[in-house]
PDB file of C-alpha atoms in Angstrom:
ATOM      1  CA  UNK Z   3       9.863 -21.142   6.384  1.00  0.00           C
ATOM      2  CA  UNK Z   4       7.409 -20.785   3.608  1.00  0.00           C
ATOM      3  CA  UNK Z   5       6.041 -18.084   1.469  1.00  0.00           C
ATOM      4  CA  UNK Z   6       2.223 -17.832   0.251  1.00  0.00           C
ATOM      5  CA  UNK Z   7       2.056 -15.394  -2.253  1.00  0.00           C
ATOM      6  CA  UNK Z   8      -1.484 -15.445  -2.836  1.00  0.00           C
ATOM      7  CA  UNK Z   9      -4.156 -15.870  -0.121  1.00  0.00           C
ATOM      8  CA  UNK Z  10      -7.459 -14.468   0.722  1.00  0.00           C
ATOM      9  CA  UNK Z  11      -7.226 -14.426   4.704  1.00  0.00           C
ATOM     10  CA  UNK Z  12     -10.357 -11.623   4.988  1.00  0.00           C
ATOM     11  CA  UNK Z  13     -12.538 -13.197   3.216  1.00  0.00           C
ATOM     12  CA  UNK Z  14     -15.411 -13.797   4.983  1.00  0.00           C
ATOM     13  CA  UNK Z  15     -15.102 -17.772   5.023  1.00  0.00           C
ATOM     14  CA  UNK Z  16     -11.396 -17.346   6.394  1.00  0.00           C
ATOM     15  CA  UNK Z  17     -11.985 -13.863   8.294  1.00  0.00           C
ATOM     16  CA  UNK Z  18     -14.114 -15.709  10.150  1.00  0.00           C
ATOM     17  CA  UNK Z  19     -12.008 -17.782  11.614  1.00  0.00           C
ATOM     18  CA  UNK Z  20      -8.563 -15.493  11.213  1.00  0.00           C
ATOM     19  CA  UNK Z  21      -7.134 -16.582  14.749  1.00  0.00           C
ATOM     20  CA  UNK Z  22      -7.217 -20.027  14.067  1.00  0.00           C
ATOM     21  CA  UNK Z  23      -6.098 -19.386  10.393  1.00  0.00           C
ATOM     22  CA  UNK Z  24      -3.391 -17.495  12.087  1.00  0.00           C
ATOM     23  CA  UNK Z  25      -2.194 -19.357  14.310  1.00  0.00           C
ATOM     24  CA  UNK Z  26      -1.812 -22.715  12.040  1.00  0.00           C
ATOM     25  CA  UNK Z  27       0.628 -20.913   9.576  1.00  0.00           C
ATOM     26  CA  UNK Z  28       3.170 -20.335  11.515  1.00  0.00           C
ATOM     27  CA  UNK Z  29       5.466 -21.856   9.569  1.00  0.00           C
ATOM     28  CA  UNK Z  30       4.792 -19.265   6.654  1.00  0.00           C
ATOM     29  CA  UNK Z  31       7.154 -16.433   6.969  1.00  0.00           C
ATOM     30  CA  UNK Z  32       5.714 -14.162   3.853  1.00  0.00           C
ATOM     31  CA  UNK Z  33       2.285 -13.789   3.211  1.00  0.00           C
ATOM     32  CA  UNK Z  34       0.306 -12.129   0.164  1.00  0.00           C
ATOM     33  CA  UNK Z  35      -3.273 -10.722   1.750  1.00  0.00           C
ATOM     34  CA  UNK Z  36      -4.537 -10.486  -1.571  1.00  0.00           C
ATOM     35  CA  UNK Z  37      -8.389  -8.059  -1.543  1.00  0.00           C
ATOM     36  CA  UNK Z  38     -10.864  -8.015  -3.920  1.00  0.00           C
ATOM     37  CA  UNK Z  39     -13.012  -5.589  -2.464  1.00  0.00           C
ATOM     38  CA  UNK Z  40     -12.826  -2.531  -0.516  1.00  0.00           C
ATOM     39  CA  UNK Z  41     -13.990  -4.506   2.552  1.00  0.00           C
ATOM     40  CA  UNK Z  42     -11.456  -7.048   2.433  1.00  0.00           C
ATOM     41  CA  UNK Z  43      -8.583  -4.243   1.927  1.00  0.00           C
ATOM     42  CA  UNK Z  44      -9.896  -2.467   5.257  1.00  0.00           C
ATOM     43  CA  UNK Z  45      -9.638  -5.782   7.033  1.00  0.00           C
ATOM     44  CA  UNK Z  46      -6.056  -6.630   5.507  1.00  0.00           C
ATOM     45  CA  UNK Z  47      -4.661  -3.290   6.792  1.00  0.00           C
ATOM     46  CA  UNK Z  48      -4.522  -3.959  10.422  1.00  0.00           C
ATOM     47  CA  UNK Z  49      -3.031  -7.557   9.870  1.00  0.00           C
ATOM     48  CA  UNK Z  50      -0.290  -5.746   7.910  1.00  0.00           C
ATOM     49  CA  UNK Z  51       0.416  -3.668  10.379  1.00  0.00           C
ATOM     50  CA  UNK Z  52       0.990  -5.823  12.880  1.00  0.00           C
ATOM     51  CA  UNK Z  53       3.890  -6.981  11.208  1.00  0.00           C
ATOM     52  CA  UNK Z  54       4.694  -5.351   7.649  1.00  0.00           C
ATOM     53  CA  UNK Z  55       7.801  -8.202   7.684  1.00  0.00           C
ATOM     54  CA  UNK Z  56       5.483 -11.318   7.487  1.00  0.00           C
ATOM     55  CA  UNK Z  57       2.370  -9.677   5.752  1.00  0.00           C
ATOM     56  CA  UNK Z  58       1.707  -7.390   2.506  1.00  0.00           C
ATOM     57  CA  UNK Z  59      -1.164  -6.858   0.462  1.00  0.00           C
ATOM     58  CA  UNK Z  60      -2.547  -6.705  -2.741  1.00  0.00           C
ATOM     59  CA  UNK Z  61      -5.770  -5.115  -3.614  1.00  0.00           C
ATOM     60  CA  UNK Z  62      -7.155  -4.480  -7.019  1.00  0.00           C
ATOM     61  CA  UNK Z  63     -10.796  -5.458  -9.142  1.00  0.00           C
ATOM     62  CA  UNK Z  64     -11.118  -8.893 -10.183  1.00  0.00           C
ATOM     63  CA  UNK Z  65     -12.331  -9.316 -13.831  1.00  0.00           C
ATOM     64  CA  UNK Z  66     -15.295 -11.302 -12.484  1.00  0.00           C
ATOM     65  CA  UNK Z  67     -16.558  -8.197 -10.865  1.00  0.00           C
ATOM     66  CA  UNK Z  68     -15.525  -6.042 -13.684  1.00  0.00           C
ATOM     67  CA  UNK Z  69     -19.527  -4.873 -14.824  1.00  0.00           C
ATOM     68  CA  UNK Z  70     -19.162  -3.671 -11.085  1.00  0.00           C
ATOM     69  CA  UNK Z  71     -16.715  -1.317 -10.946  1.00  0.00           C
ATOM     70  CA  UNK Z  72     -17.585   2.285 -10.782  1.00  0.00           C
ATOM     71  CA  UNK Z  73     -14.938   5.306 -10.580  1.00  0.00           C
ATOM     72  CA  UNK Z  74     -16.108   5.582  -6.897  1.00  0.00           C
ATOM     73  CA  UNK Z  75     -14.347   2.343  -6.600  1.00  0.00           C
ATOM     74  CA  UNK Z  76     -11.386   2.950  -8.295  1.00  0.00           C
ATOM     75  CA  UNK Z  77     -11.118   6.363  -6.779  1.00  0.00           C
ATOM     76  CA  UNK Z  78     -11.226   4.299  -3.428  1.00  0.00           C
ATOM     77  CA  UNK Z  79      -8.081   1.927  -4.725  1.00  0.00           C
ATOM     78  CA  UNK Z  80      -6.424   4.724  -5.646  1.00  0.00           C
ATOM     79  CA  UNK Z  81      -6.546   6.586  -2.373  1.00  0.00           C
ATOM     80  CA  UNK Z  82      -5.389   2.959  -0.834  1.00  0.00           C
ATOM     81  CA  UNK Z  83      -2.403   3.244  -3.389  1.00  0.00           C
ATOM     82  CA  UNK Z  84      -1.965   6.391  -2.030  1.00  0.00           C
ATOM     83  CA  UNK Z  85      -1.744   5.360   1.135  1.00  0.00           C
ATOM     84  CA  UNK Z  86       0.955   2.983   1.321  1.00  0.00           C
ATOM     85  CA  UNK Z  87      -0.582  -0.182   2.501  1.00  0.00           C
ATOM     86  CA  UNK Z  88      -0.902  -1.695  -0.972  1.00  0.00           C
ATOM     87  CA  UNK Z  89       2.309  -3.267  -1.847  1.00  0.00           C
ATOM     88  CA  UNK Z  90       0.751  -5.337  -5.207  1.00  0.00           C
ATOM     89  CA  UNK Z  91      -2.254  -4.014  -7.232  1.00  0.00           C
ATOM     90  CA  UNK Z  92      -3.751  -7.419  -8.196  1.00  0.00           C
ATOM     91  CA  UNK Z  93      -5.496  -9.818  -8.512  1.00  0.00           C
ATOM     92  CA  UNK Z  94      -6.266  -8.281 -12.179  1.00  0.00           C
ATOM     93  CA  UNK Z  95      -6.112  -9.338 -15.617  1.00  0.00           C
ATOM     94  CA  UNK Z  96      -8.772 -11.264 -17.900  1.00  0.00           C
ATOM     95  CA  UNK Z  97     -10.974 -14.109 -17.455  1.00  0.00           C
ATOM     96  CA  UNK Z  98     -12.879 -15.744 -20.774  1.00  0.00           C
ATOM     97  CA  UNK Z  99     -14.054 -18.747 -19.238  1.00  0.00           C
ATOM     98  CA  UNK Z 100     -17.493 -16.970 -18.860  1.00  0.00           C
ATOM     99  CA  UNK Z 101     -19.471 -15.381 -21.052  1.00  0.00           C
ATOM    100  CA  UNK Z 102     -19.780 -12.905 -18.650  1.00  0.00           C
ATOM    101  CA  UNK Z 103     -18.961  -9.473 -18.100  1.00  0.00           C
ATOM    102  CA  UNK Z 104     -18.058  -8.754 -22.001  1.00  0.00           C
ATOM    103  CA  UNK Z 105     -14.810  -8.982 -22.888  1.00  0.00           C
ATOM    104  CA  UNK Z 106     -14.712  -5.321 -23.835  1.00  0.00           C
ATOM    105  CA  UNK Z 107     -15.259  -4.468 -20.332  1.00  0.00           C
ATOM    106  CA  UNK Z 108     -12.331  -6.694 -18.656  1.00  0.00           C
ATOM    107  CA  UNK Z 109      -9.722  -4.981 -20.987  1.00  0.00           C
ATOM    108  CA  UNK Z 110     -10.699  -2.117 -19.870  1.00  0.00           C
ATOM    109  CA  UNK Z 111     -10.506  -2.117 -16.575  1.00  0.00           C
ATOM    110  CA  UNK Z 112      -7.481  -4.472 -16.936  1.00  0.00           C
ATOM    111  CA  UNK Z 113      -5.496  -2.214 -18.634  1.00  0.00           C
ATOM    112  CA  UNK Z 114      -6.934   0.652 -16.369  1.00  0.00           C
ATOM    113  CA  UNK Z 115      -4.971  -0.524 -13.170  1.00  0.00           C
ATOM    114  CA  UNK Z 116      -1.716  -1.537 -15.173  1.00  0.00           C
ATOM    115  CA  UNK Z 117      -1.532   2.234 -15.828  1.00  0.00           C
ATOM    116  CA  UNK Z 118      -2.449   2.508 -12.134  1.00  0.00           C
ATOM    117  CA  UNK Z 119       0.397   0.004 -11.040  1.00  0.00           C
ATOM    118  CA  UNK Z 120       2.746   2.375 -13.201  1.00  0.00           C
ATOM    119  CA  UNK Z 121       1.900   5.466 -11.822  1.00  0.00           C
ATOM    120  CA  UNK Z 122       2.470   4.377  -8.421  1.00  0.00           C
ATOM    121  CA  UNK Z 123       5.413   1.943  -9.097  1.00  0.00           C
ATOM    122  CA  UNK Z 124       3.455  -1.244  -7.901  1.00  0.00           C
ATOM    123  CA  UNK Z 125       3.798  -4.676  -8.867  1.00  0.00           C
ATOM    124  CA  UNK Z 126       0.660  -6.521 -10.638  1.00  0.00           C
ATOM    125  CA  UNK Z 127      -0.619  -9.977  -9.638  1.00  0.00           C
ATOM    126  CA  UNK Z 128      -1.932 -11.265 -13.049  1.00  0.00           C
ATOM    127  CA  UNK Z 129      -5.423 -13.290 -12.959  1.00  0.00           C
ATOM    128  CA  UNK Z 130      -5.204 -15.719 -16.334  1.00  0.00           C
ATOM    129  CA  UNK Z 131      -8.221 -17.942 -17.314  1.00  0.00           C
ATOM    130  CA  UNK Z 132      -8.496 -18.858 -20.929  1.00  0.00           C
ATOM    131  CA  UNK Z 133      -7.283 -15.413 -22.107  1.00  0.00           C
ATOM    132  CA  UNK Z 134      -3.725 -16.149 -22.442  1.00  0.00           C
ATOM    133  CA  UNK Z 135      -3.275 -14.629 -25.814  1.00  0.00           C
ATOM    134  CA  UNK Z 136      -5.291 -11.273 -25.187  1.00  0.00           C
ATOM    135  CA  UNK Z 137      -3.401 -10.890 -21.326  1.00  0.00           C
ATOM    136  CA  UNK Z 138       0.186 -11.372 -22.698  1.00  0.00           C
ATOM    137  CA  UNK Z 139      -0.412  -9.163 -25.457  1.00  0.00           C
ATOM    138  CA  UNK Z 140      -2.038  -6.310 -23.076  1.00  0.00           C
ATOM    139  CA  UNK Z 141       0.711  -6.841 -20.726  1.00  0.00           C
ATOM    140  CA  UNK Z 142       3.082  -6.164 -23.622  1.00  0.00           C
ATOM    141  CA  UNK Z 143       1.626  -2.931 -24.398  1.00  0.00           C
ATOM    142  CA  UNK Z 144       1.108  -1.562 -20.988  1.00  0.00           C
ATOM    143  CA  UNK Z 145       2.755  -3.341 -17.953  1.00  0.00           C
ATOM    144  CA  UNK Z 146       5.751  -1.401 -16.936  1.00  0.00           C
ATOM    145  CA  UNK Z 147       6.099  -3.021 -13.149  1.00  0.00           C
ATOM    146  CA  UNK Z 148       7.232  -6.740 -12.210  1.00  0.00           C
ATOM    147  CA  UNK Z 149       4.263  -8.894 -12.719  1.00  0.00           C
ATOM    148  CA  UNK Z 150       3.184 -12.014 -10.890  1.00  0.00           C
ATOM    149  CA  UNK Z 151       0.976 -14.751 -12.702  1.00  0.00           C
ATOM    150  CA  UNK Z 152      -0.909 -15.643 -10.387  1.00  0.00           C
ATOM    151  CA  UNK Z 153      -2.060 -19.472  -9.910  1.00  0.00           C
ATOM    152  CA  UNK Z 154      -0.324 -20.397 -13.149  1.00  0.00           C
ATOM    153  CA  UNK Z 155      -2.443 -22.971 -15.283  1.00  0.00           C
ATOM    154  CA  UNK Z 156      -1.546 -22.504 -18.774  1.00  0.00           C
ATOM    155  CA  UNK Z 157       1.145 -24.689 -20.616  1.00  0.00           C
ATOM    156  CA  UNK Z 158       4.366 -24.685 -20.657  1.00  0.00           C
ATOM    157  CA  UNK Z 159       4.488 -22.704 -24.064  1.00  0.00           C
ATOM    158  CA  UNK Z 160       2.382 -19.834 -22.600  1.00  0.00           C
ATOM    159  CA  UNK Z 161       4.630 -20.144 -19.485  1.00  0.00           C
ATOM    160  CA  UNK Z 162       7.860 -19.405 -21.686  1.00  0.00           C
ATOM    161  CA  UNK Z 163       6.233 -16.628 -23.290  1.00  0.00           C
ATOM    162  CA  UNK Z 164       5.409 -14.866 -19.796  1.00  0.00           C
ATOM    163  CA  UNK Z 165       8.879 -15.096 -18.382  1.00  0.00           C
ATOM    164  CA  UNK Z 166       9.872 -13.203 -22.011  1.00  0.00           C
ATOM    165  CA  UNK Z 167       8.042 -10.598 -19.261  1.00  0.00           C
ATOM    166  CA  UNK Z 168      10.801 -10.906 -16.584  1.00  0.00           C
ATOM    167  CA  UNK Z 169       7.779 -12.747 -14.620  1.00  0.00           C
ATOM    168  CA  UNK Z 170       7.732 -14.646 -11.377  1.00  0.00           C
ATOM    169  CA  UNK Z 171       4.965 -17.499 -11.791  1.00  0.00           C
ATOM    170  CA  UNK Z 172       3.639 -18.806  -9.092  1.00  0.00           C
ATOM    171  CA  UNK Z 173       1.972 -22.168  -8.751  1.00  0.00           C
ATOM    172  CA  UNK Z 174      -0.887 -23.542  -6.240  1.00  0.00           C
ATOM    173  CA  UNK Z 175      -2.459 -26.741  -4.956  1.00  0.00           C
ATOM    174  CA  UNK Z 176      -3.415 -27.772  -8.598  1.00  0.00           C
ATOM    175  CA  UNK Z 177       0.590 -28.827  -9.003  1.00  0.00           C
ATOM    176  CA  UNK Z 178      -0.612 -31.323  -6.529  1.00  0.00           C
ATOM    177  CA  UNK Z 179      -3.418 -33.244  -8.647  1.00  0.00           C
ATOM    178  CA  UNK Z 180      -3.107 -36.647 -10.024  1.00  0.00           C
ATOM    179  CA  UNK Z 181      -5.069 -35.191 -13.274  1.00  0.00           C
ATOM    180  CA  UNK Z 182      -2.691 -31.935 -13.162  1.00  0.00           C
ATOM    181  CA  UNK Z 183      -2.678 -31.129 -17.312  1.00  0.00           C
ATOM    182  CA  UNK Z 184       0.424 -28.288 -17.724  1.00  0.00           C
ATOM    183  CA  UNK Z 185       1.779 -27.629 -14.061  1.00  0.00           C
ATOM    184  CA  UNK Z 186       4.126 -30.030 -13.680  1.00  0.00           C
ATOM    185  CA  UNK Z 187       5.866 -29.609 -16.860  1.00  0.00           C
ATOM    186  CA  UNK Z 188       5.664 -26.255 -16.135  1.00  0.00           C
ATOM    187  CA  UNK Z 189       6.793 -26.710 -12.723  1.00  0.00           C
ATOM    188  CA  UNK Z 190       9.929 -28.769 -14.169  1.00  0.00           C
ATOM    189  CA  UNK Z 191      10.641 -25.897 -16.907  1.00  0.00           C
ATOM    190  CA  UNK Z 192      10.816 -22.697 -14.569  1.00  0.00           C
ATOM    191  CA  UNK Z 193      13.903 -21.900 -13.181  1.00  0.00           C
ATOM    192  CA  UNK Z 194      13.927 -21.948  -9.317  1.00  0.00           C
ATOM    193  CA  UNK Z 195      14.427 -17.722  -9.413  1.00  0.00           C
ATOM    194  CA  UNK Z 196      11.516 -17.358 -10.968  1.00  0.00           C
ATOM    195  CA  UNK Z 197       9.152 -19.806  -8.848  1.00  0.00           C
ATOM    196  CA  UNK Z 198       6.580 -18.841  -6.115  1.00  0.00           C
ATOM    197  CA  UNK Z 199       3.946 -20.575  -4.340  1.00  0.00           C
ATOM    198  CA  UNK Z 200       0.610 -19.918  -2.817  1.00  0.00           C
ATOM    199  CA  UNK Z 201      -2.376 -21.381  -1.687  1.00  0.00           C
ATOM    200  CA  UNK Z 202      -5.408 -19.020  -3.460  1.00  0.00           C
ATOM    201  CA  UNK Z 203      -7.027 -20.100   0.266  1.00  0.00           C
ATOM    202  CA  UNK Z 204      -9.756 -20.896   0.387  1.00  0.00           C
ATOM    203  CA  UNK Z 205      -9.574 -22.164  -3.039  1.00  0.00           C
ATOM    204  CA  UNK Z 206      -8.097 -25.605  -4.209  1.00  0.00           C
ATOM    205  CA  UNK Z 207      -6.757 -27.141  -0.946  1.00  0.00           C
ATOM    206  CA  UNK Z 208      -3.408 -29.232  -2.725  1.00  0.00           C
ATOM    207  CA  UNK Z 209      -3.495 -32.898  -1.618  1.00  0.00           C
ATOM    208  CA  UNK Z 210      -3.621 -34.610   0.857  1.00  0.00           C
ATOM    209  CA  UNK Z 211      -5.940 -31.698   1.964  1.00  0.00           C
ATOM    210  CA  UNK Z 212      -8.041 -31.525  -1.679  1.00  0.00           C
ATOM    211  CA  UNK Z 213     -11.762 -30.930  -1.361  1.00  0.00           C
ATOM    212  CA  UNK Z 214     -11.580 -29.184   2.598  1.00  0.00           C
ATOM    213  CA  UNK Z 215     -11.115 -25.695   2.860  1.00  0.00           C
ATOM    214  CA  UNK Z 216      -7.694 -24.159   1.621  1.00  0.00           C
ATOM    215  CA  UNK Z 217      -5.614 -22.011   4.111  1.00  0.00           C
ATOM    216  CA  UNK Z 218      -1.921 -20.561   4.079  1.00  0.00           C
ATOM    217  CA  UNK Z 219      -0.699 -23.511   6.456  1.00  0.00           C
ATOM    218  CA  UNK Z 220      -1.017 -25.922   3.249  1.00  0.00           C
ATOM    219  CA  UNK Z 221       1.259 -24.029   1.236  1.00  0.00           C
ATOM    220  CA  UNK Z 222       4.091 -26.674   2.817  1.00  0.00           C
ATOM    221  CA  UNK Z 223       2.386 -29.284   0.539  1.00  0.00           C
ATOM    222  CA  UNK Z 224       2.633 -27.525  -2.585  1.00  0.00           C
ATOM    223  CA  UNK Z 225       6.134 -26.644  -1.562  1.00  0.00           C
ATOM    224  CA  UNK Z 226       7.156 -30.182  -1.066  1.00  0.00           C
ATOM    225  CA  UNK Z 227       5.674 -31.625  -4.237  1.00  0.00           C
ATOM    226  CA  UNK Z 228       8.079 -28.280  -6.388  1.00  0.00           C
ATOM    227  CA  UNK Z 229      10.845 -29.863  -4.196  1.00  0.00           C
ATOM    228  CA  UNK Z 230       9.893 -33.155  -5.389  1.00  0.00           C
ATOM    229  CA  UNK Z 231       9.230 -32.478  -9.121  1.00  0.00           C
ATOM    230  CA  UNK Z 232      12.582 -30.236  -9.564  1.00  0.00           C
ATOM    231  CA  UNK Z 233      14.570 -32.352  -7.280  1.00  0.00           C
ATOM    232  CA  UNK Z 234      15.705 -30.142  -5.061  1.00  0.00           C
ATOM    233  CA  UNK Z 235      16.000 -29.769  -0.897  1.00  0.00           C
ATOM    234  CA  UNK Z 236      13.521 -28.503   0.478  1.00  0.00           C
ATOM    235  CA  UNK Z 237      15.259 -25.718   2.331  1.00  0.00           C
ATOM    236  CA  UNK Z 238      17.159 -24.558  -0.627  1.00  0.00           C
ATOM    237  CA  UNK Z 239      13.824 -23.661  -2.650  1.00  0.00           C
ATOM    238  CA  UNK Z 240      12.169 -22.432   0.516  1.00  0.00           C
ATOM    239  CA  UNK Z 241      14.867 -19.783   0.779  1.00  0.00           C
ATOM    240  CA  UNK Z 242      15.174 -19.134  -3.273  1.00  0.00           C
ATOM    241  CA  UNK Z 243      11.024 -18.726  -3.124  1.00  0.00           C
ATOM    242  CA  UNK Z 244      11.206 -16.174  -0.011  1.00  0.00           C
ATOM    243  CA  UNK Z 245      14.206 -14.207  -2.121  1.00  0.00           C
ATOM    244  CA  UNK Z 246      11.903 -14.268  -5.865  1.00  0.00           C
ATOM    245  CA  UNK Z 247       9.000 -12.790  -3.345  1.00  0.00           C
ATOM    246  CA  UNK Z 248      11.135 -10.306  -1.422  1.00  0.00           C
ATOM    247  CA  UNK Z 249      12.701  -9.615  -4.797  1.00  0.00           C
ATOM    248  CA  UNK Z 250       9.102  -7.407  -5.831  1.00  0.00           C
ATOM    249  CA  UNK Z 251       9.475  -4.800  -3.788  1.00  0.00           C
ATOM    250  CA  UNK Z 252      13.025  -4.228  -3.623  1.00  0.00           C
ATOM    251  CA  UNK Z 253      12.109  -0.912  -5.843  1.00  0.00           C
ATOM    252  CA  UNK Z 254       9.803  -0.301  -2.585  1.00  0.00           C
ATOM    253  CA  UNK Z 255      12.620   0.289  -0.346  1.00  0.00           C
TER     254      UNK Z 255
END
């Protein structure tokens, strides 16, 4: 069985179609309802419900959105924390690909809901792009929780430096591309305890499903080519991935 750490499922371009989503992954035994917004978080927590074994979520403020995050909003995650139903505060982190919101701004907030993830004993899912430096280095000061980089991309350097962090890294359909730059070396270089997958659905469908819309079904492909690059059976890194992912919220329990 596999494990997607990282999928947007209420979206609106998946929550659309969530039965059929649904019922094509049900091979995928763990699943990371990761929410963005407060809309997506109220449509995760039914799903979790349903069956708090298969599902969990994470909900936090991308830095994309960061110029639109009020305290309303982060009153409003904090009352989910409250709640129970988050089990990861993520996707967060830093994001200097764009000029856009300022840099100033994304630390901020970043290092806002690390202290968050601290106070209520909560996991972070780490969002990395072109910021490696500044990230690791707020992480250092601040993160006090497991952390999960998220949809790993940077090289196998950077990678080193973030298991220093006692990280899991977890690695999407990119690993899959012919013109894949860093992942897999970095696939090759992590030890199988500290591997996850995911699919980021919709986002970056792996091969042979590149280009069509991503969904948690796929993460067997991306699981298959880790297999392949580390040489290892299938079933024996299906069950280590399902242990590293069960592994963050042993302090839950």
């Amino acid at each position: 069985m596999y494990t997607d750490s990282h999928c947007h499922i209420t979206c609106d371009e998946l929550y659309s179609d969530l039965e059929g989503v649904l019922s094509r992954m049900k091979d995928v035994s763990r699943v990371m309802i990761v929410c963005t917004s407060e809309e997506e978080y109220l449509r995760a927590v039914p799903i979790r419900s349903s069956d708090p074994v298969r599902f969990r979520i994470a909900f936090g403020f991308y830095p994309g959105d960061a110029d639109e995050v009020t305290e309303e909003r982060l009153a409003f995650l904090e009352e989910a924390l409250k709640s129970g139903n988050v089990d990861v505060l993520g996707e967060i982190g830093l994001d200097h690909h764009w000029p856009e919101p300022d840099r100033q701004t994304q630390k901020d907030l970043f290092v806002r809901q690390i202290r968050m993830a601290n106070d209520y004993d909560l996991p972070i899912a780490i969002h990395m792009r072109d910021a490696s430096q500044d990230t690791l280095d707020l992480l250092r000061q601040e993160a006090r929780t497991p952390i999960v980089f998220h949809c790993f991309s940077g090289s196998p350097e950077t990678m080193r430096e973030a298991l220093k962090l006692n990280s899991l890294i977890s690695f999407a359909g990119p690993v899959t591309f012919k013109n894949a730059r860093h992942a897999p070396a970095c696939v090759q270089a992590c030890p199988a305890d500290r591997i996850l997958t995911e699919t980021d659905a919709p986002y970056m469908a792996p091969v042979p499903m590149r280009g069509q819309r991503n969904e948690p079904a796929y993460v067997a492909y991306t699981t298959k080519k880790i297999c392949e690059l580390k040489n290892l059976p299938e079933k024996d890194l299906t069950s280590q991935i399902g242990h590293n992912f069960d592994s963050l919220f042993s302090r839950q329990s």
